[in-house]
CSV table of C-alpha atoms in Angstrom, one decimal:
chain,number,residue,atom,x,y,z
A,9,MET,CA,-19.5,-103.4,-106.5
A,10,LYS,CA,-15.8,-103.9,-105.4
A,11,LEU,CA,-14.8,-105.6,-102.2
A,12,CYS,CA,-11.6,-105.0,-100.3
A,13,LYS,CA,-9.4,-108.0,-100.5
A,14,LYS,CA,-8.2,-107.7,-96.9
A,15,CYS,CA,-11.3,-106.8,-94.9
A,16,ILE,CA,-14.9,-107.0,-96.2
A,17,LEU,CA,-15.8,-103.3,-96.9
A,18,ASN,CA,-17.3,-102.6,-100.3
A,19,ASP,CA,-17.5,-99.4,-102.3
A,20,ASN,CA,-21.2,-99.1,-102.0
A,21,MET,CA,-20.4,-97.7,-98.6
A,22,PRO,CA,-20.1,-93.9,-98.9
A,23,SER,CA,-16.8,-93.6,-97.0
A,24,VAL,CA,-15.1,-96.6,-98.8
A,25,SER,CA,-13.0,-96.6,-101.9
A,26,ILE,CA,-11.1,-99.6,-103.2
A,27,GLY,CA,-7.6,-98.8,-104.5
A,28,GLU,CA,-5.9,-100.4,-107.5
A,29,ASN,CA,-4.1,-102.8,-105.1
A,30,GLY,CA,-7.5,-104.1,-104.0
A,31,LEU,CA,-7.3,-102.6,-100.6
A,32,CYS,CA,-9.9,-100.3,-99.2
A,33,ASN,CA,-8.9,-96.9,-97.8
A,34,TYR,CA,-9.4,-98.1,-94.3
A,35,CYS,CA,-7.0,-100.9,-94.7
A,36,ALA,CA,-4.6,-98.7,-96.6
A,37,ARG,CA,-4.3,-96.2,-93.8
A,38,GLU,CA,-4.4,-98.8,-91.0
A,39,LYS,CA,-2.1,-98.0,-88.1
A,40,PRO,CA,-0.4,-100.7,-86.0
A,41,HIS,CA,-2.8,-101.9,-83.4
A,42,ARG,CA,-2.5,-100.5,-80.0
A,43,ALA,CA,-1.8,-103.0,-77.2
A,44,LYS,CA,-4.7,-103.4,-74.9
A,45,PRO,CA,-4.3,-101.1,-72.0
A,46,GLU,CA,-3.4,-103.1,-68.9
A,47,ASN,CA,-3.7,-100.4,-66.3
A,48,GLU,CA,-7.1,-100.7,-64.7
A,49,ASP,CA,-6.3,-98.3,-61.8
A,50,GLU,CA,-8.9,-95.8,-62.7
A,51,LEU,CA,-11.6,-98.4,-63.0
A,52,TYR,CA,-10.7,-100.0,-59.7
A,53,SER,CA,-10.7,-96.5,-58.1
A,54,VAL,CA,-14.2,-95.8,-59.2
A,55,ILE,CA,-15.3,-99.2,-58.1
A,56,ALA,CA,-13.6,-98.7,-54.7
A,57,SER,CA,-15.4,-95.4,-54.1
A,58,SER,CA,-18.7,-97.0,-54.7
A,59,ARG,CA,-18.5,-100.3,-52.8
A,60,ASP,CA,-21.1,-99.0,-50.3
A,61,LYS,CA,-23.7,-98.6,-53.1
A,62,PRO,CA,-26.2,-101.3,-53.9
A,63,TYR,CA,-25.0,-101.3,-57.5
A,64,GLN,CA,-21.6,-100.3,-59.1
A,65,VAL,CA,-22.6,-100.9,-62.7
A,66,LEU,CA,-25.8,-100.5,-64.8
A,67,LEU,CA,-25.5,-102.8,-67.7
A,68,ALA,CA,-27.7,-102.5,-70.9
A,69,TYR,CA,-28.6,-106.3,-71.1
A,70,SER,CA,-30.0,-107.4,-74.3
A,71,GLY,CA,-29.7,-111.2,-73.6
A,72,GLY,CA,-27.4,-111.5,-76.6
A,73,LYS,CA,-24.0,-113.2,-76.4
A,74,ASP,CA,-21.9,-110.1,-75.9
A,75,SER,CA,-23.9,-108.5,-73.2
A,76,SER,CA,-24.3,-111.9,-71.5
A,77,TYR,CA,-20.5,-112.3,-71.5
A,78,THR,CA,-20.0,-108.8,-70.4
A,79,LEU,CA,-22.3,-109.4,-67.4
A,80,LYS,CA,-20.3,-112.5,-66.6
A,81,LEU,CA,-17.1,-110.6,-66.8
A,82,LEU,CA,-18.4,-107.8,-64.5
A,83,ARG,CA,-19.7,-110.3,-61.9
A,84,GLU,CA,-16.8,-112.8,-62.0
A,85,LYS,CA,-13.6,-110.9,-62.9
A,86,TYR,CA,-14.4,-107.6,-61.2
A,87,GLY,CA,-16.8,-108.9,-58.5
A,88,LEU,CA,-19.2,-106.0,-59.2
A,89,SER,CA,-22.8,-105.6,-58.1
A,90,VAL,CA,-24.6,-105.1,-61.3
A,91,LEU,CA,-28.2,-104.0,-62.2
A,92,THR,CA,-29.1,-105.1,-65.6
A,93,VAL,CA,-31.7,-103.2,-67.6
A,94,THR,CA,-33.3,-104.8,-70.6
A,95,PHE,CA,-35.1,-102.7,-73.1
A,96,ASP,CA,-37.8,-104.9,-74.7
A,97,ASN,CA,-38.4,-103.3,-78.0
A,98,GLY,CA,-41.3,-105.7,-78.7
A,99,PHE,CA,-39.2,-108.0,-80.9
A,100,MET,CA,-37.1,-110.1,-78.5
A,101,SER,CA,-37.2,-113.8,-79.1
A,102,ASP,CA,-38.6,-116.1,-76.6
A,103,ARG,CA,-35.2,-117.8,-76.3
A,104,CYS,CA,-33.7,-114.4,-75.6
A,105,LEU,CA,-36.1,-113.8,-72.8
A,106,LYS,CA,-35.3,-117.2,-71.4
A,107,ASN,CA,-31.6,-116.5,-71.6
A,108,ILE,CA,-32.1,-113.3,-69.7
A,109,ARG,CA,-33.9,-115.1,-66.9
A,110,THR,CA,-31.3,-117.9,-66.8
A,111,VAL,CA,-28.2,-115.8,-66.9
A,112,THR,CA,-29.3,-113.2,-64.4
A,113,ALA,CA,-30.4,-116.0,-62.1
A,114,VAL,CA,-27.1,-117.9,-62.3
A,115,LEU,CA,-25.1,-114.7,-61.9
A,116,GLY,CA,-27.3,-113.6,-59.1
A,117,THR,CA,-28.1,-110.3,-60.7
A,118,ASP,CA,-31.1,-108.0,-60.5
A,119,ASN,CA,-32.9,-107.3,-63.8
A,120,ILE,CA,-35.3,-104.7,-64.8
A,121,MET,CA,-37.3,-105.0,-68.0
A,122,ILE,CA,-38.6,-101.9,-69.6
A,123,ARG,CA,-41.1,-101.9,-72.4
A,124,TYR,CA,-42.4,-98.8,-74.3
A,125,ALA,CA,-45.8,-98.8,-75.8
A,126,TYR,CA,-45.7,-101.3,-78.6
A,127,PRO,CA,-47.6,-99.3,-81.2
A,128,ASP,CA,-45.2,-96.4,-80.7
A,129,MET,CA,-42.2,-98.6,-81.1
A,130,CYS,CA,-43.6,-100.2,-84.3
A,131,ARG,CA,-44.3,-96.7,-85.8
A,132,LEU,CA,-40.8,-95.6,-84.9
A,133,PHE,CA,-39.2,-98.6,-86.5
A,134,ASN,CA,-41.4,-98.4,-89.6
A,135,ARG,CA,-40.7,-94.7,-90.2
A,136,ALA,CA,-37.0,-95.2,-89.3
A,137,SER,CA,-36.7,-97.9,-91.9
A,138,LYS,CA,-37.5,-95.3,-94.6
A,139,SER,CA,-35.7,-92.3,-93.2
A,140,ASP,CA,-32.4,-90.7,-93.9
A,141,LEU,CA,-32.4,-88.8,-90.7
A,142,PHE,CA,-29.1,-89.9,-89.3
A,143,PRO,CA,-25.5,-88.9,-90.2
A,144,VAL,CA,-24.0,-90.9,-93.0
A,145,LYS,CA,-21.3,-92.2,-90.7
A,146,ALA,CA,-23.9,-93.6,-88.3
A,147,MET,CA,-25.7,-95.3,-91.1
A,148,GLU,CA,-22.5,-97.0,-92.1
A,149,ARG,CA,-22.3,-98.5,-88.6
A,150,ALA,CA,-25.9,-99.5,-88.0
A,151,SER,CA,-29.3,-99.8,-89.6
A,152,THR,CA,-31.7,-96.8,-89.2
A,153,ILE,CA,-33.9,-99.0,-87.1
A,154,CYS,CA,-31.0,-100.0,-84.8
A,155,ILE,CA,-30.0,-96.4,-84.5
A,156,SER,CA,-33.4,-95.4,-83.4
A,157,CYS,CA,-33.7,-98.2,-81.0
A,158,ILE,CA,-30.3,-97.8,-79.3
A,159,SER,CA,-30.8,-94.0,-79.0
A,160,LEU,CA,-33.8,-94.8,-76.7
A,161,VAL,CA,-31.6,-97.3,-74.8
A,162,LYS,CA,-28.8,-94.8,-74.2
A,163,SER,CA,-31.2,-92.2,-72.9
A,164,LEU,CA,-32.8,-94.7,-70.6
A,165,MET,CA,-29.5,-96.0,-69.3
A,166,TYR,CA,-28.3,-92.4,-68.4
A,167,ARG,CA,-31.6,-91.7,-66.7
A,168,GLU,CA,-31.7,-94.9,-64.7
A,169,ALA,CA,-28.1,-94.6,-63.7
A,170,ILE,CA,-28.5,-91.0,-62.5
A,171,GLN,CA,-31.7,-91.6,-60.7
A,172,ARG,CA,-30.2,-94.7,-58.8
A,173,ARG,CA,-26.8,-93.1,-58.3
A,174,ILE,CA,-25.0,-95.9,-60.1
A,175,PRO,CA,-21.5,-94.7,-61.0
A,176,ILE,CA,-20.8,-96.8,-64.2
A,177,ILE,CA,-22.9,-97.6,-67.3
A,178,CYS,CA,-21.9,-100.5,-69.5
A,179,PHE,CA,-23.1,-101.9,-72.9
A,180,GLY,CA,-22.0,-105.1,-74.6
A,181,TRP,CA,-20.2,-103.4,-77.5
A,182,THR,CA,-17.8,-105.5,-79.4
A,183,PRO,CA,-14.2,-104.3,-80.4
A,184,GLY,CA,-15.5,-103.9,-83.9
A,185,GLN,CA,-18.1,-101.4,-82.7
A,186,ILE,CA,-15.8,-99.2,-80.6
A,187,GLY,CA,-12.5,-97.7,-81.6
A,188,ILE,CA,-11.2,-95.9,-78.5
A,189,PRO,CA,-8.0,-96.4,-76.5
A,190,ASN,CA,-9.4,-95.9,-73.1
A,191,PRO,CA,-12.1,-98.3,-71.6
A,192,LEU,CA,-13.4,-95.7,-69.1
A,193,ILE,CA,-14.7,-92.3,-70.0
A,194,LYS,CA,-17.1,-89.7,-68.7
A,195,LEU,CA,-18.8,-87.1,-70.7
A,196,ASP,CA,-19.7,-83.7,-69.4
A,197,TYR,CA,-23.4,-83.1,-69.1
A,198,GLN,CA,-23.2,-80.4,-71.9
A,199,MET,CA,-21.7,-83.1,-74.2
A,200,ILE,CA,-24.4,-85.6,-73.3
A,201,LEU,CA,-27.1,-83.0,-73.9
A,202,ALA,CA,-25.6,-82.0,-77.2
A,203,ASN,CA,-25.5,-85.7,-78.3
A,204,GLU,CA,-29.0,-86.3,-77.2
A,205,LYS,CA,-30.4,-83.1,-78.6
A,206,GLN,CA,-29.2,-84.1,-82.1
A,207,ILE,CA,-30.9,-87.5,-82.0
A,208,ARG,CA,-34.0,-86.3,-80.1
A,209,ASP,CA,-34.7,-83.4,-82.5
A,210,LYS,CA,-34.6,-85.9,-85.4
A,211,ILE,CA,-36.9,-88.5,-83.7
A,212,LEU,CA,-39.3,-85.9,-82.5
A,213,ALA,CA,-39.5,-84.5,-86.1
A,214,MET,CA,-40.3,-87.9,-87.3
A,215,MET,CA,-42.6,-89.0,-84.5
A,216,GLY,CA,-44.0,-86.0,-82.8
A,217,GLU,CA,-43.6,-84.4,-79.4
A,218,GLY,CA,-45.1,-87.5,-77.6
A,219,PHE,CA,-41.7,-89.1,-78.0
A,220,ASN,CA,-40.1,-86.5,-75.8
A,221,ARG,CA,-41.0,-88.7,-72.8
A,222,PHE,CA,-38.2,-91.1,-73.8
A,223,PHE,CA,-35.5,-88.5,-73.5
A,224,MET,CA,-33.9,-86.7,-70.6
A,225,ASP,CA,-35.0,-83.3,-69.5
A,226,PRO,CA,-32.0,-80.9,-70.0
A,227,GLY,CA,-32.7,-79.0,-66.8
A,228,TRP,CA,-32.9,-82.2,-64.8
A,229,LEU,CA,-29.6,-83.5,-66.3
A,230,LYS,CA,-27.9,-80.2,-65.4
A,231,GLU,CA,-29.2,-80.4,-61.8
A,232,ASN,CA,-27.8,-83.9,-61.5
A,233,LYS,CA,-24.5,-83.4,-63.3
A,234,GLU,CA,-22.5,-84.6,-60.3
A,235,HIS,CA,-24.2,-88.0,-60.7
A,236,ILE,CA,-23.4,-88.5,-64.4
A,237,PRO,CA,-21.9,-92.1,-64.7
A,238,TYR,CA,-18.8,-93.2,-66.3
A,239,LEU,CA,-19.0,-95.2,-69.5
A,240,TYR,CA,-17.1,-98.5,-69.4
A,241,TYR,CA,-16.1,-100.5,-72.5
A,242,PRO,CA,-14.9,-103.9,-71.2
A,243,PHE,CA,-13.6,-105.1,-74.6
A,244,VAL,CA,-11.1,-102.3,-74.9
A,245,ASN,CA,-9.0,-104.0,-72.2
A,246,ASN,CA,-10.3,-107.5,-72.1
A,247,GLU,CA,-9.8,-110.2,-74.8
A,248,TYR,CA,-12.6,-110.9,-77.3
A,249,ASP,CA,-12.9,-114.3,-78.7
A,250,GLU,CA,-16.3,-115.3,-80.0
A,251,GLU,CA,-15.8,-119.0,-79.5
A,252,VAL,CA,-14.6,-118.5,-75.9
A,253,ILE,CA,-17.5,-116.2,-75.3
A,254,VAL,CA,-20.2,-118.5,-76.5
A,255,ARG,CA,-18.7,-121.5,-74.6
A,256,SER,CA,-18.4,-119.5,-71.5
A,257,ILE,CA,-22.0,-118.4,-71.4
A,258,GLN,CA,-23.3,-121.7,-72.7
A,259,ALA,CA,-21.7,-123.2,-69.5
A,260,ILE,CA,-24.1,-121.1,-67.4
A,261,GLY,CA,-27.2,-122.0,-69.4
A,262,TRP,CA,-27.3,-119.5,-72.2
A,263,GLU,CA,-28.6,-121.0,-75.4
A,264,MET,CA,-27.8,-119.9,-79.0
A,265,GLU,CA,-30.7,-118.3,-80.8
A,266,GLU,CA,-31.8,-119.9,-84.0
A,267,GLU,CA,-34.4,-117.6,-85.3
A,268,THR,CA,-32.2,-114.6,-85.9
A,269,ASP,CA,-29.6,-114.0,-88.5
A,270,SER,CA,-25.9,-114.7,-87.7
A,271,ASN,CA,-25.3,-111.1,-86.5
A,272,SER,CA,-27.7,-111.1,-83.7
A,273,THR,CA,-28.4,-113.5,-80.9
A,274,ASN,CA,-31.5,-111.8,-79.5
A,275,CYS,CA,-33.5,-109.4,-81.6
A,276,LEU,CA,-36.0,-110.6,-84.3
A,277,LEU,CA,-36.1,-107.0,-85.6
A,278,ASN,CA,-32.4,-107.0,-86.4
A,279,THR,CA,-32.8,-109.4,-89.3
A,280,TYR,CA,-35.4,-107.3,-90.9
A,281,ALA,CA,-33.5,-104.0,-90.2
A,282,ASN,CA,-30.4,-105.5,-91.9
A,283,PHE,CA,-32.4,-106.7,-94.9
A,284,ILE,CA,-34.0,-103.3,-95.4
A,285,HIS,CA,-30.7,-101.5,-94.9
A,286,GLN,CA,-28.9,-103.6,-97.4
A,287,ASP,CA,-31.7,-103.3,-99.9
A,288,ARG,CA,-31.8,-99.5,-99.6
A,289,PHE,CA,-28.0,-98.7,-99.4
A,290,GLY,CA,-26.2,-101.7,-101.0
A,291,PHE,CA,-24.2,-102.8,-97.9
A,292,HIS,CA,-24.9,-104.8,-94.8
A,293,PRO,CA,-25.0,-102.5,-91.7
A,294,TYR,CA,-22.6,-104.9,-89.9
A,295,CYS,CA,-19.9,-104.6,-92.5
A,296,MET,CA,-18.0,-101.9,-90.7
A,297,GLU,CA,-18.0,-103.7,-87.4
A,298,MET,CA,-17.0,-107.0,-89.0
A,299,ALA,CA,-14.3,-105.3,-91.1
A,300,ASN,CA,-12.9,-103.8,-87.9
A,301,MET,CA,-12.8,-107.2,-86.3
A,302,VAL,CA,-11.0,-108.6,-89.4
A,303,ARG,CA,-8.4,-105.9,-89.2
A,304,GLN,CA,-7.9,-106.6,-85.5
A,305,GLY,CA,-7.5,-110.3,-86.2
A,306,LEU,CA,-10.5,-111.2,-84.1
A,307,ILE,CA,-12.4,-112.9,-87.0
A,308,LYS,CA,-11.2,-114.4,-90.3
A,309,ARG,CA,-12.3,-112.6,-93.4
A,310,GLU,CA,-14.1,-115.7,-94.7
A,311,SER,CA,-16.1,-115.9,-91.4
A,312,ALA,CA,-17.0,-112.2,-91.6
A,313,LEU,CA,-18.2,-112.6,-95.2
A,314,ARG,CA,-20.3,-115.6,-94.2
A,315,LYS,CA,-21.9,-113.6,-91.4
A,316,ILE,CA,-23.0,-110.7,-93.5
A,317,SER,CA,-24.2,-113.0,-96.3
A,318,ASN,CA,-26.5,-114.9,-93.9
A,319,ILE,CA,-29.7,-112.7,-94.0
A,320,GLY,CA,-31.5,-115.2,-91.7
A,321,SER,CA,-35.0,-116.3,-92.4
A,322,ILE,CA,-36.8,-114.6,-95.2
A,323,GLN,CA,-40.1,-115.6,-93.6
A,324,ASN,CA,-39.1,-113.7,-90.5
A,325,VAL,CA,-38.2,-110.7,-92.7
A,326,ARG,CA,-41.7,-110.8,-94.3
A,327,LYS,CA,-43.4,-111.3,-91.0
A,328,ILE,CA,-41.7,-108.4,-89.3
A,329,GLY,CA,-42.3,-106.2,-92.4
A,330,SER,CA,-46.0,-107.1,-92.3
A,331,ILE,CA,-46.2,-106.2,-88.6
A,332,LEU,CA,-44.5,-102.8,-89.1
A,333,SER,CA,-46.5,-101.9,-92.1
A,334,GLN,CA,-49.6,-101.8,-89.9
A,335,TYR,CA,-48.2,-99.0,-88.0
A,336,GLU,CA,-47.8,-95.9,-90.1
B,23,MET,CA,8.5,-83.5,-77.4
B,24,ASN,CA,5.5,-82.3,-79.4
B,25,LYS,CA,6.0,-81.2,-83.0
B,26,PHE,CA,5.3,-77.5,-83.7
B,27,TYR,CA,2.2,-76.8,-85.8
B,28,GLU,CA,1.1,-73.6,-87.5
B,29,SER,CA,-2.5,-72.9,-86.9
B,30,SER,CA,-3.2,-73.2,-90.5
B,31,GLU,CA,-1.7,-76.6,-90.6
B,32,ILE,CA,-3.8,-77.8,-87.6
B,33,LYS,CA,-6.8,-76.6,-89.3
B,34,ARG,CA,-5.8,-78.4,-92.5
B,35,ILE,CA,-5.2,-81.7,-90.6
B,36,VAL,CA,-8.5,-81.4,-88.7
B,37,ARG,CA,-10.5,-80.5,-91.9
B,38,GLU,CA,-9.0,-83.5,-93.8
B,39,PHE,CA,-9.8,-85.8,-90.8
B,40,ILE,CA,-13.4,-84.6,-90.6
B,41,ILE,CA,-14.1,-84.8,-94.3
B,42,ARG,CA,-12.4,-88.2,-94.6
B,43,ASN,CA,-14.1,-89.8,-91.7
B,44,PHE,CA,-17.5,-88.0,-91.4
B,45,ALA,CA,-18.4,-85.6,-94.1
B,46,TYR,CA,-17.8,-87.7,-97.2
B,47,GLY,CA,-21.6,-88.3,-97.6
B,48,LEU,CA,-22.2,-84.5,-98.1
B,49,ASN,CA,-22.4,-83.0,-101.5
B,50,ASN,CA,-19.6,-80.5,-101.8
B,51,SER,CA,-18.1,-81.4,-98.5
B,52,PHE,CA,-15.1,-79.4,-99.2
B,53,HIS,CA,-17.4,-76.4,-98.8
B,54,LEU,CA,-18.0,-77.3,-95.2
B,55,ARG,CA,-17.5,-74.0,-93.4
B,56,ASP,CA,-14.9,-73.9,-90.6
B,57,ASP,CA,-17.4,-72.5,-88.1
B,58,GLU,CA,-20.2,-74.9,-89.1
B,59,SER,CA,-21.6,-76.9,-86.3
B,60,LEU,CA,-20.8,-80.6,-87.1
B,61,MET,CA,-23.5,-81.8,-84.8
B,62,ASP,CA,-26.2,-79.4,-85.9
B,63,ALA,CA,-25.3,-80.3,-89.5
B,64,GLY,CA,-25.8,-84.0,-88.7
B,65,ILE,CA,-22.2,-84.8,-89.6
B,66,ILE,CA,-21.1,-86.3,-86.3
B,67,ASP,CA,-23.0,-88.2,-83.5
B,68,SER,CA,-22.0,-89.2,-80.1
B,69,THR,CA,-19.7,-91.9,-81.3
B,70,GLY,CA,-18.1,-89.4,-83.6
B,71,VAL,CA,-17.3,-87.2,-80.6
B,72,ILE,CA,-15.3,-90.0,-79.1
B,73,GLU,CA,-13.6,-90.7,-82.4
B,74,ILE,CA,-12.6,-87.0,-82.7
B,75,ILE,CA,-11.1,-87.1,-79.2
B,76,SER,CA,-9.1,-90.2,-80.0
B,77,PHE,CA,-7.9,-88.6,-83.2
B,78,ILE,CA,-6.8,-85.4,-81.5
B,79,GLU,CA,-4.8,-87.4,-78.8
B,80,SER,CA,-3.1,-89.7,-81.3
B,81,GLU,CA,-2.5,-87.1,-84.1
B,82,PHE,CA,-1.2,-84.3,-81.9
B,83,ASP,CA,0.2,-86.4,-79.0
B,84,VAL,CA,-1.8,-84.6,-76.3
B,85,PHE,CA,-3.9,-85.8,-73.4
B,86,ILE,CA,-7.5,-84.6,-73.2
B,87,ALA,CA,-9.1,-84.6,-69.8
B,88,LEU,CA,-12.7,-85.7,-69.5
B,89,ASP,CA,-13.8,-82.3,-68.4
B,90,GLU,CA,-12.3,-80.8,-71.6
B,91,VAL,CA,-14.8,-82.8,-73.8
B,92,LEU,CA,-17.2,-79.9,-74.3
B,93,PRO,CA,-19.3,-78.9,-77.2
B,94,GLU,CA,-17.4,-75.6,-77.4
B,95,ASN,CA,-14.2,-77.5,-78.0
B,96,ILE,CA,-15.3,-79.8,-80.7
B,97,GLN,CA,-18.3,-78.4,-82.3
B,98,SER,CA,-16.7,-77.1,-85.5
B,99,ILE,CA,-13.5,-77.4,-87.5
B,100,GLU,CA,-12.6,-74.0,-86.2
B,101,SER,CA,-13.3,-74.8,-82.5
B,102,ILE,CA,-11.4,-78.1,-82.7
B,103,SER,CA,-8.5,-76.5,-84.2
B,104,GLN,CA,-8.4,-73.7,-81.7
B,105,PHE,CA,-8.7,-76.3,-78.9
B,106,ILE,CA,-5.8,-78.3,-80.3
B,107,GLY,CA,-3.8,-75.0,-80.6
B,108,LYS,CA,-4.4,-74.2,-76.9
B,109,LYS,CA,-3.4,-77.7,-75.8
B,110,LEU,CA,-0.2,-77.6,-77.8
B,111,ARG,CA,0.8,-74.2,-76.5
B,112,LYS,CA,0.1,-75.4,-72.9
B,113,VAL,CA,2.4,-78.4,-73.5
B,114,ALA,CA,5.1,-76.3,-75.0
B,115,GLY,CA,4.9,-74.1,-72.0
C-alpha cells in the first residue's frame, strides 16, 4: 500500500493513485484554494424573510463537537432561532446525550430526539456493514453503516423542516466533508426525490418495504415543494479550527467523549463502522475527509495520520459487533 | 469572456470528469454510455450532484441557478453536456 506524501490518501482507495513523485492524483491536480465567500447577503435575506417564524433553522444535532459548535455559531453569530433534531440511532454514548442536554440548555434551544425501532436499526447496520450497495465514491467518504444512518437523517430533516415550515436545514459537516463554493443552496423537489429514490431503493431492497416509513412520500413532497428548505453549510464561509471549536464548546459545558475513536465525539457505532470498513476495503472511511482538511491547511498531516490510526477501543468494537450480530 | 467549446469537447471534458471522480470503481468505465443515468447506475449520489454543479461552474465559468439543478440536466453525460452547451450559448448571446 502506498501513501501520498502530502495528504494521507492511500492507493487501496479506488479513486487514488500515487505518482512517482509520491503525490496522489488529488494532490497532483489540486487547484489554489478559493477564498471563503464573505458575502452573506443571501443568507441574511432568507433569515430576514423568516423572522416571524418560531424557527429559522433546523439543525441535525448529533451532540458531537462539530454540530455543537455549529449550533453555537447559529445562535450567537447569526442570532437564529434553531430547532435541533437529534436522531438517536441506538448507539449514542451517555456523555453525548448529556452534552446534548447541556448545550441545548445553555444556548436556549429546543431539541427533539427521534428514535427508530432499535431492532430495525440494528438489522440495518448489520446488513449495511456487509453490503456493497452504495456508489464507490460514497464508500470512499463514509462507511456503509454511516451512509445508511445519515440517509435516514437526511430524509428526517427534510420531512421535519417542510412540516414545520422551517426555511433552512443545517448539518455539522466539516470543510473536509463538503467541497462546494456556496454555503447556501436549495435543491428542486425533483432533485431531492431523485437523490432519495436512489438510496431508498437500495435500502428497501436490503431491508424490505417496512423501511419505506423512514422516507418521504414523493406525492407529499411535490405538494409541498414551495416549503422545501435551503441547505446551509456554515463552514464554507466560517473558519474551522478544531482547537478553537473544542475550547469554545467546552466553555459552555460540552465534554470530550472518551469512549469513541478520535474521529467521533458522539457515536459508539462509528468506531465499529470504521473498523469494519477498514478491514473490508483497506482504508479508513475518514481518509478522504482528513486528506481534504490537510490540503486546506486545517490539520497537519501527522495529526490526520494519528486520527485514522486510532481505531478506538477494540473492546467496544467487539461489543458492538456482538450486539449487531444478534439482528440478522 | 467564456471560451468557445465544440460540443464534442464539452462531452469529452464531462466524460473525463465523471470517470475520474465517480466511475473509477466500475469495470470498463470507459464503456459508460453517454445516455446512461448516473444515478440509476449508482455512480453518483446527492453529494455527487453538488460536486457536478461545482465542476460545471468552475470548469466552464458559468453560473447555475438553483432552479436549474434538475435531474434532466445532470442525469447523464449526454444531458450534462447539453445543459452546458445551452448555458454557454446563452452567455455568448
